[in-house]
Coordinates of N, CA, C and O in Angstrom, one line a residue:
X12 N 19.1 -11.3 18.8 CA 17.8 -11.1 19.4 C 17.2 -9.8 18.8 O 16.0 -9.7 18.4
X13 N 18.1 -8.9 18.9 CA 17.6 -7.5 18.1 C 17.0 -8.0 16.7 O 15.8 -7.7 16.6
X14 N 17.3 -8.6 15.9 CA 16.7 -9.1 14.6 C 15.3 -9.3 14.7 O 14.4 -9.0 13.9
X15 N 15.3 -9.9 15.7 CA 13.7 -10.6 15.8 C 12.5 -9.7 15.6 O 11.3 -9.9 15.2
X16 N 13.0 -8.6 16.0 CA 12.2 -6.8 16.2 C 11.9 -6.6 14.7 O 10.9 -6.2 14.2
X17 N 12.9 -7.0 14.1 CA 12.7 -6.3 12.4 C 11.3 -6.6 11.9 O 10.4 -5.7 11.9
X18 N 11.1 -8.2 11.4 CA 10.0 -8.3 10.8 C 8.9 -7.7 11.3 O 8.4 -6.9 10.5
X19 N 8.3 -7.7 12.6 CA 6.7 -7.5 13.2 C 7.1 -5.8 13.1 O 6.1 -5.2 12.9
X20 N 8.0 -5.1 13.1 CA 8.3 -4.0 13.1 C 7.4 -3.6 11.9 O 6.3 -3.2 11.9
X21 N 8.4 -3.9 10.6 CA 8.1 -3.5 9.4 C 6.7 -4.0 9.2 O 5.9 -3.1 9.0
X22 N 6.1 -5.5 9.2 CA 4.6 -5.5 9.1 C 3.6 -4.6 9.8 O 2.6 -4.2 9.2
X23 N 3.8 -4.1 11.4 CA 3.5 -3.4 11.8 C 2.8 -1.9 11.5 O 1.7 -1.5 11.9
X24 N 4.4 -1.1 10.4 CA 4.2 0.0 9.6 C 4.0 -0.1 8.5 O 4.1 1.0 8.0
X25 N 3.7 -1.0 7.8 CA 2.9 -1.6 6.7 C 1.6 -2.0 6.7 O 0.9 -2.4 5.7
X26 N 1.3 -1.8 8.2 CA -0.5 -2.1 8.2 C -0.9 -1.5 8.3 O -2.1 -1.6 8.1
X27 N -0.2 0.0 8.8 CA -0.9 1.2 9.4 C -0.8 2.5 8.1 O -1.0 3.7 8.0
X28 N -0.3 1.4 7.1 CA 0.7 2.7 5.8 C -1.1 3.2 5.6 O -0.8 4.4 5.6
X29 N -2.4 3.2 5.5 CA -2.9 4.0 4.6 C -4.1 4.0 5.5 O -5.3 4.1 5.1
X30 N -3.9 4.1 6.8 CA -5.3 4.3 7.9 C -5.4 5.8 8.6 O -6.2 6.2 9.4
X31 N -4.3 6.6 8.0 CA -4.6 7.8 8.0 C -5.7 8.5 7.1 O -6.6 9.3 7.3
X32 N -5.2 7.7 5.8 CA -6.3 8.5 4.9 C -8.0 7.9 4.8 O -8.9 8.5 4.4
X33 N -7.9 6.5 5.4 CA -9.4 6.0 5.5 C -9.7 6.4 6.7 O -10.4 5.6 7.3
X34 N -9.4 7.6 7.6 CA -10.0 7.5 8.8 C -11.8 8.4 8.4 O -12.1 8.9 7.4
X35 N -12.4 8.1 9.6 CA -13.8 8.0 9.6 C -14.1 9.5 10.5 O -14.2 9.1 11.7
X36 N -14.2 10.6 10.5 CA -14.4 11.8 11.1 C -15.6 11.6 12.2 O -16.3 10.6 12.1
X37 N -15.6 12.2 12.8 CA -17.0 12.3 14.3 C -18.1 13.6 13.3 O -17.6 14.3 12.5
X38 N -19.0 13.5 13.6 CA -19.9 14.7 13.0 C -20.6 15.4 14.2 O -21.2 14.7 15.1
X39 N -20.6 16.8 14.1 CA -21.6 17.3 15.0 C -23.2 17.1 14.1 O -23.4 18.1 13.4
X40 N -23.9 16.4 14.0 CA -25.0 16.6 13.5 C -25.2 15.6 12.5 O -24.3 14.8 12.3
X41 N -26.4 15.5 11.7 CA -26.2 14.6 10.8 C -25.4 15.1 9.6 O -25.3 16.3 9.4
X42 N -24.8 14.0 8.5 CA -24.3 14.4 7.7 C -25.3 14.5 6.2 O -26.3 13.8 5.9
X43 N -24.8 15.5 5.5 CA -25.7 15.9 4.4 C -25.6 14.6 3.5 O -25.3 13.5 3.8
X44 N -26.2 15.3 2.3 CA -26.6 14.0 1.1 C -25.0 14.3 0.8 O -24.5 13.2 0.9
X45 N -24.1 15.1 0.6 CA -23.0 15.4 -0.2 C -21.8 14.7 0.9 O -20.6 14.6 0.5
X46 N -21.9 14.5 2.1 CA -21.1 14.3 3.0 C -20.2 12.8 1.9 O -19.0 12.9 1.5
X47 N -21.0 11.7 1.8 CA -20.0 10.2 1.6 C -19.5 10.7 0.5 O -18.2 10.7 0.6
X48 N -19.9 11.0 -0.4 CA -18.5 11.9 -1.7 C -17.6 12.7 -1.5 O -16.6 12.6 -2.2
X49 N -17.7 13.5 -0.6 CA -17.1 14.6 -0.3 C -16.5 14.2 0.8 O -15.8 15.1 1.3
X50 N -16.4 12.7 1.6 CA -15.2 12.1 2.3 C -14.5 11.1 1.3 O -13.3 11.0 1.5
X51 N -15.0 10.3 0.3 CA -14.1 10.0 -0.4 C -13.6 10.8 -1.0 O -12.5 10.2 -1.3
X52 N -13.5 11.9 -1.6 CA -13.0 12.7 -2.4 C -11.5 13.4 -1.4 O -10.3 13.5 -1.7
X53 N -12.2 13.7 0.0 CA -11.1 14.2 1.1 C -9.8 12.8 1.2 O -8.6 12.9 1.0
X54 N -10.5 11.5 1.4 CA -10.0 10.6 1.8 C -8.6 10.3 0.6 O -7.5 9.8 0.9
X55 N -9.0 10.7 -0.6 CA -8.6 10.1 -1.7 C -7.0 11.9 -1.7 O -5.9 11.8 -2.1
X56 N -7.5 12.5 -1.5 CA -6.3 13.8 -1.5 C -5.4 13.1 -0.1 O -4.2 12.8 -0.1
X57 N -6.0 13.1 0.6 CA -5.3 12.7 1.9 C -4.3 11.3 1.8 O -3.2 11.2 2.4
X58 N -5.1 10.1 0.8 CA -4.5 9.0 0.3 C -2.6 9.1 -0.8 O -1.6 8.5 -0.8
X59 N -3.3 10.5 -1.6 CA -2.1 10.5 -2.5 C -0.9 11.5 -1.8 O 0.1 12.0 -2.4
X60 N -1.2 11.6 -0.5 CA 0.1 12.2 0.1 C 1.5 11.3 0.7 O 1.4 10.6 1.7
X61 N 2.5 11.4 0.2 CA 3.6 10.2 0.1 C 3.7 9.7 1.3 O 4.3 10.5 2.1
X62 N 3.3 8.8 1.8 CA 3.6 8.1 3.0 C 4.7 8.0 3.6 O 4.7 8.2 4.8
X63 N 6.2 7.5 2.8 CA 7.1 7.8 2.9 C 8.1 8.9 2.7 O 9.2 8.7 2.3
X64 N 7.5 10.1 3.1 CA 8.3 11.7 2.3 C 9.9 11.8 3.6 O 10.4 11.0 4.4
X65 N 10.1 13.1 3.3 CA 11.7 13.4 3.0 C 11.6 13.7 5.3 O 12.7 13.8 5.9
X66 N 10.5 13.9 6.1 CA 10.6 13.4 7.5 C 10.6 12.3 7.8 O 11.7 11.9 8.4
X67 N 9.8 11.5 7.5 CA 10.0 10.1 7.6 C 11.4 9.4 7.4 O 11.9 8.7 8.3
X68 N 11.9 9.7 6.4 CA 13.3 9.5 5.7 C 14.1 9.6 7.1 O 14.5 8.7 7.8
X69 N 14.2 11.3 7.4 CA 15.3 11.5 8.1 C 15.2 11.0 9.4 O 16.2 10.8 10.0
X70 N 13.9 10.5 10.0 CA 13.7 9.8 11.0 C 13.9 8.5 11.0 O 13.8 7.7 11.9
X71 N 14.3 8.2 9.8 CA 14.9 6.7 9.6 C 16.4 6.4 9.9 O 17.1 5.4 10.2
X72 N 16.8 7.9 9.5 CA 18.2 8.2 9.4 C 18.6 8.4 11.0 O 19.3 7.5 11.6
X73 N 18.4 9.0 11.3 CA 18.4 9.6 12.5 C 18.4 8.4 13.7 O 19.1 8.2 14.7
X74 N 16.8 7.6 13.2 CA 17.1 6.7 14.3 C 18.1 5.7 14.3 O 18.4 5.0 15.3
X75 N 18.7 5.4 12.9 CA 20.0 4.7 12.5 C 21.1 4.5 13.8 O 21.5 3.7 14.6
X76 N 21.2 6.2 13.3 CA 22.6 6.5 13.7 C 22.5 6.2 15.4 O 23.2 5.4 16.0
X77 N 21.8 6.6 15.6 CA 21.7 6.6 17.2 C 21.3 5.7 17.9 O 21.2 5.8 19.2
X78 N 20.8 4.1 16.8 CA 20.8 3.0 17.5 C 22.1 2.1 16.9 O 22.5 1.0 17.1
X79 N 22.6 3.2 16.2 CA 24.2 2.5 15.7 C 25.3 2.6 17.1 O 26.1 1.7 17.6
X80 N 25.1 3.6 17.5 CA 26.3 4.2 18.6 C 25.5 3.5 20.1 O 26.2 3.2 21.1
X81 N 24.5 3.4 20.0 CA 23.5 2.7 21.2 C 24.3 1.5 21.2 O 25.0 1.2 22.1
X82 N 24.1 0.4 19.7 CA 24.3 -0.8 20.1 C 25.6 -0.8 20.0 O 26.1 -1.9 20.1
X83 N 26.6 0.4 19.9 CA 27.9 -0.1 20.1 C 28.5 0.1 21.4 O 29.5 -0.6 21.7
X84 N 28.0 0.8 22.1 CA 27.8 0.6 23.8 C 27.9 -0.7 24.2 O 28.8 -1.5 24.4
X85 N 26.5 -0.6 24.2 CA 25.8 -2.2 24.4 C 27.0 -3.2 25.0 O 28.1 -3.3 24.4
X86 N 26.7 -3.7 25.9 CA 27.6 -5.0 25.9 C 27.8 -6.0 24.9 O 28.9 -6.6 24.8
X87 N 26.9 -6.3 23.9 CA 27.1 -7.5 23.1 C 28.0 -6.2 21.9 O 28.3 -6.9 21.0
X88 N 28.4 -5.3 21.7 CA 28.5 -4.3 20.9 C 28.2 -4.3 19.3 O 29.0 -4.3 18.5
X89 N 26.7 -4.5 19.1 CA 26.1 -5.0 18.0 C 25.5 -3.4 17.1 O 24.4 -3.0 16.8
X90 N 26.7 -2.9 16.7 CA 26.1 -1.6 16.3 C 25.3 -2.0 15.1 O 24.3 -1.3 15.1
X91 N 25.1 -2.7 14.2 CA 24.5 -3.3 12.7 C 23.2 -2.9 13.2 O 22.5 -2.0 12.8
X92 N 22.8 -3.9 14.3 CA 21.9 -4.6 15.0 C 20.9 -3.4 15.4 O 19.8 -3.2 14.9
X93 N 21.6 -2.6 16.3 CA 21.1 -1.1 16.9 C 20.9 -0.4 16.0 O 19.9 0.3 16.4
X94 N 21.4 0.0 14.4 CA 21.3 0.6 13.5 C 20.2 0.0 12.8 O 19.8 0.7 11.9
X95 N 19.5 -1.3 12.9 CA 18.6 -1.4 12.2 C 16.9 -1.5 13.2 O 15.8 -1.6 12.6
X96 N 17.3 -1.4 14.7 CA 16.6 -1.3 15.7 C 15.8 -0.1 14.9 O 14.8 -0.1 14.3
X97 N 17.0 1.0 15.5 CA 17.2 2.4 15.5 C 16.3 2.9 14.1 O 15.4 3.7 14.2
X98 N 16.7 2.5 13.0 CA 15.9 3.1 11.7 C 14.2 2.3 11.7 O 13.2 2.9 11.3
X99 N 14.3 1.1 12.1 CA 12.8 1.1 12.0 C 12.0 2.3 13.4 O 11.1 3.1 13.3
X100 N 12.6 2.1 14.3 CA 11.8 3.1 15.2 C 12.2 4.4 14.8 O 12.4 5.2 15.7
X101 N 12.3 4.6 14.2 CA 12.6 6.3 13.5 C 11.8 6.8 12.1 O 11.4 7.9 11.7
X102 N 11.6 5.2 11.5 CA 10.7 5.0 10.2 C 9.3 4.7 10.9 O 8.4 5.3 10.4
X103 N 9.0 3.8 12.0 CA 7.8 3.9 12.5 C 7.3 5.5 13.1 O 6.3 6.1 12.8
X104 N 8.0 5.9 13.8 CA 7.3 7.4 14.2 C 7.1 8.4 12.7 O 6.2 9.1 12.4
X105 N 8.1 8.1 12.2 CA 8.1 9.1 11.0 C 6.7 8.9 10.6 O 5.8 9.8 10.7
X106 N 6.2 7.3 9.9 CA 5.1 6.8 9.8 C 3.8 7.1 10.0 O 2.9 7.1 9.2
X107 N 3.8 7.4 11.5 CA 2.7 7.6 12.5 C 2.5 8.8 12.2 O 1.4 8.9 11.6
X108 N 3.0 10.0 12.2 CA 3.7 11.6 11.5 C 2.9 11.9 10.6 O 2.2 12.9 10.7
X109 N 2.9 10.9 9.4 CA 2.2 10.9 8.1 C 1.1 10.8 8.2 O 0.3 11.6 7.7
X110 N 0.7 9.3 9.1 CA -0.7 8.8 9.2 C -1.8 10.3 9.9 O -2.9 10.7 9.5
X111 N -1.0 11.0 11.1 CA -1.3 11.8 11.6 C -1.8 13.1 10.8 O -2.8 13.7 11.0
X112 N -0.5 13.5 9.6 CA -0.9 14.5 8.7 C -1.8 14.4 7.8 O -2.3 15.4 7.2
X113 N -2.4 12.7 7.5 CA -3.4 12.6 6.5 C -4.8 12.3 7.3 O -5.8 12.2 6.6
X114 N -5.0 12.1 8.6 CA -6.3 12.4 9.5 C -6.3 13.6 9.3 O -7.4 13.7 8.7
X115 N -6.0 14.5 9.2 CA -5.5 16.3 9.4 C -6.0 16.6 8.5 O -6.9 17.3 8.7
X116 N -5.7 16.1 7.1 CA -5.9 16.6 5.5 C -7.8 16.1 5.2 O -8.6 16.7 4.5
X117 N -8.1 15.0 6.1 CA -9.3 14.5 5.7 C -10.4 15.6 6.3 O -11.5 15.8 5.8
X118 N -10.0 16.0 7.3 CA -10.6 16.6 9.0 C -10.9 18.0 7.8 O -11.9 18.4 7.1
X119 N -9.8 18.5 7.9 CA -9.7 20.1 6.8 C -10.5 20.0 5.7 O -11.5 20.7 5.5
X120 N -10.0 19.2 5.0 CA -11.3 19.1 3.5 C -12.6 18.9 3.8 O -13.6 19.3 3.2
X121 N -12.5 18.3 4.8 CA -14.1 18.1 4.9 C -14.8 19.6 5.7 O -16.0 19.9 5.6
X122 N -14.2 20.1 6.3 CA -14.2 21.2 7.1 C -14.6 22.6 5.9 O -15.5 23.4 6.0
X123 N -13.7 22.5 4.9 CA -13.6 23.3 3.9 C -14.7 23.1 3.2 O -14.9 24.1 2.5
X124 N -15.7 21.8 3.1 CA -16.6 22.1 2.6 C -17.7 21.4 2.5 O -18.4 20.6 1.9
X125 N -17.8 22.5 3.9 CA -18.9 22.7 4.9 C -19.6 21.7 5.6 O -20.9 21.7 5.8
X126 N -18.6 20.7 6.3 CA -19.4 19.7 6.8 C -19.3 19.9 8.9 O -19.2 21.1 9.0
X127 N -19.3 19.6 9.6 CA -19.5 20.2 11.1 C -18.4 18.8 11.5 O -18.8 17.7 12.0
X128 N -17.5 19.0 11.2 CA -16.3 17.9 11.8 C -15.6 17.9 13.5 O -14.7 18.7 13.7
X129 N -15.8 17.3 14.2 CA -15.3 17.6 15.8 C -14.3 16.9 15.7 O -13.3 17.4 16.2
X130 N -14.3 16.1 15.2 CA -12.7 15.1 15.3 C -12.9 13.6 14.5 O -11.9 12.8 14.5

């Protein structure tokens, strides 16, 4: 049953892999003539940041192990099962992490130069 989680899991953080860096900022005001370049330009630094880097990783790891020892509890004692539970929800937050750090990077660049960014 745990298997069933895998696929929609992984499609899941495969749809969300690059909606950090296309996110769309709020403006206090209108935006200048330089604003739509100067969000792709943000968007595109924010884009080449590794989606998969060395947190993510360990959050894969991490959630491994501890749905390894989870599912060997477990009554059915399916530690495989738990360990592959476990690393997708550890690889999805890691995921979210990234997505989060490249809203951050778009928000900043654009901040840096000089546009009235609220969120």
């Amino acid at each position: 049953m745990k298997h069933l989680i895998v696929l929609p899991a992984v499609l899941a953080v495969t749809a969300c892999a690059d909606s950090g860096a296309n996110y769309q900022p709020i403006l206090d005001g209108q935006p200048t003539v330089a604003f739509q370049s100067d969000l792709a330009a943000c968007q595109s630094l924010a884009r080449n940041q590794n989606q998969f880097d060395q947190e993510t990783i360990g959050a894969a790891v991490l959630g491994a192990g501890a749905g390894a020892v989870l599912g060997e509890v477990d009554d059915e004692g399916d530690a495989l099962g738990g360990a592959i539970v476990g690393a997708l929800a550890g690889g999805a937050a890691g995921a979210v992490n990234a997505n989060e750090r490249r809203e951050a990077i778009v928000i900043e660049c654009l901040r840096g130069r000089g546009h009235q960014v609220v969120g």
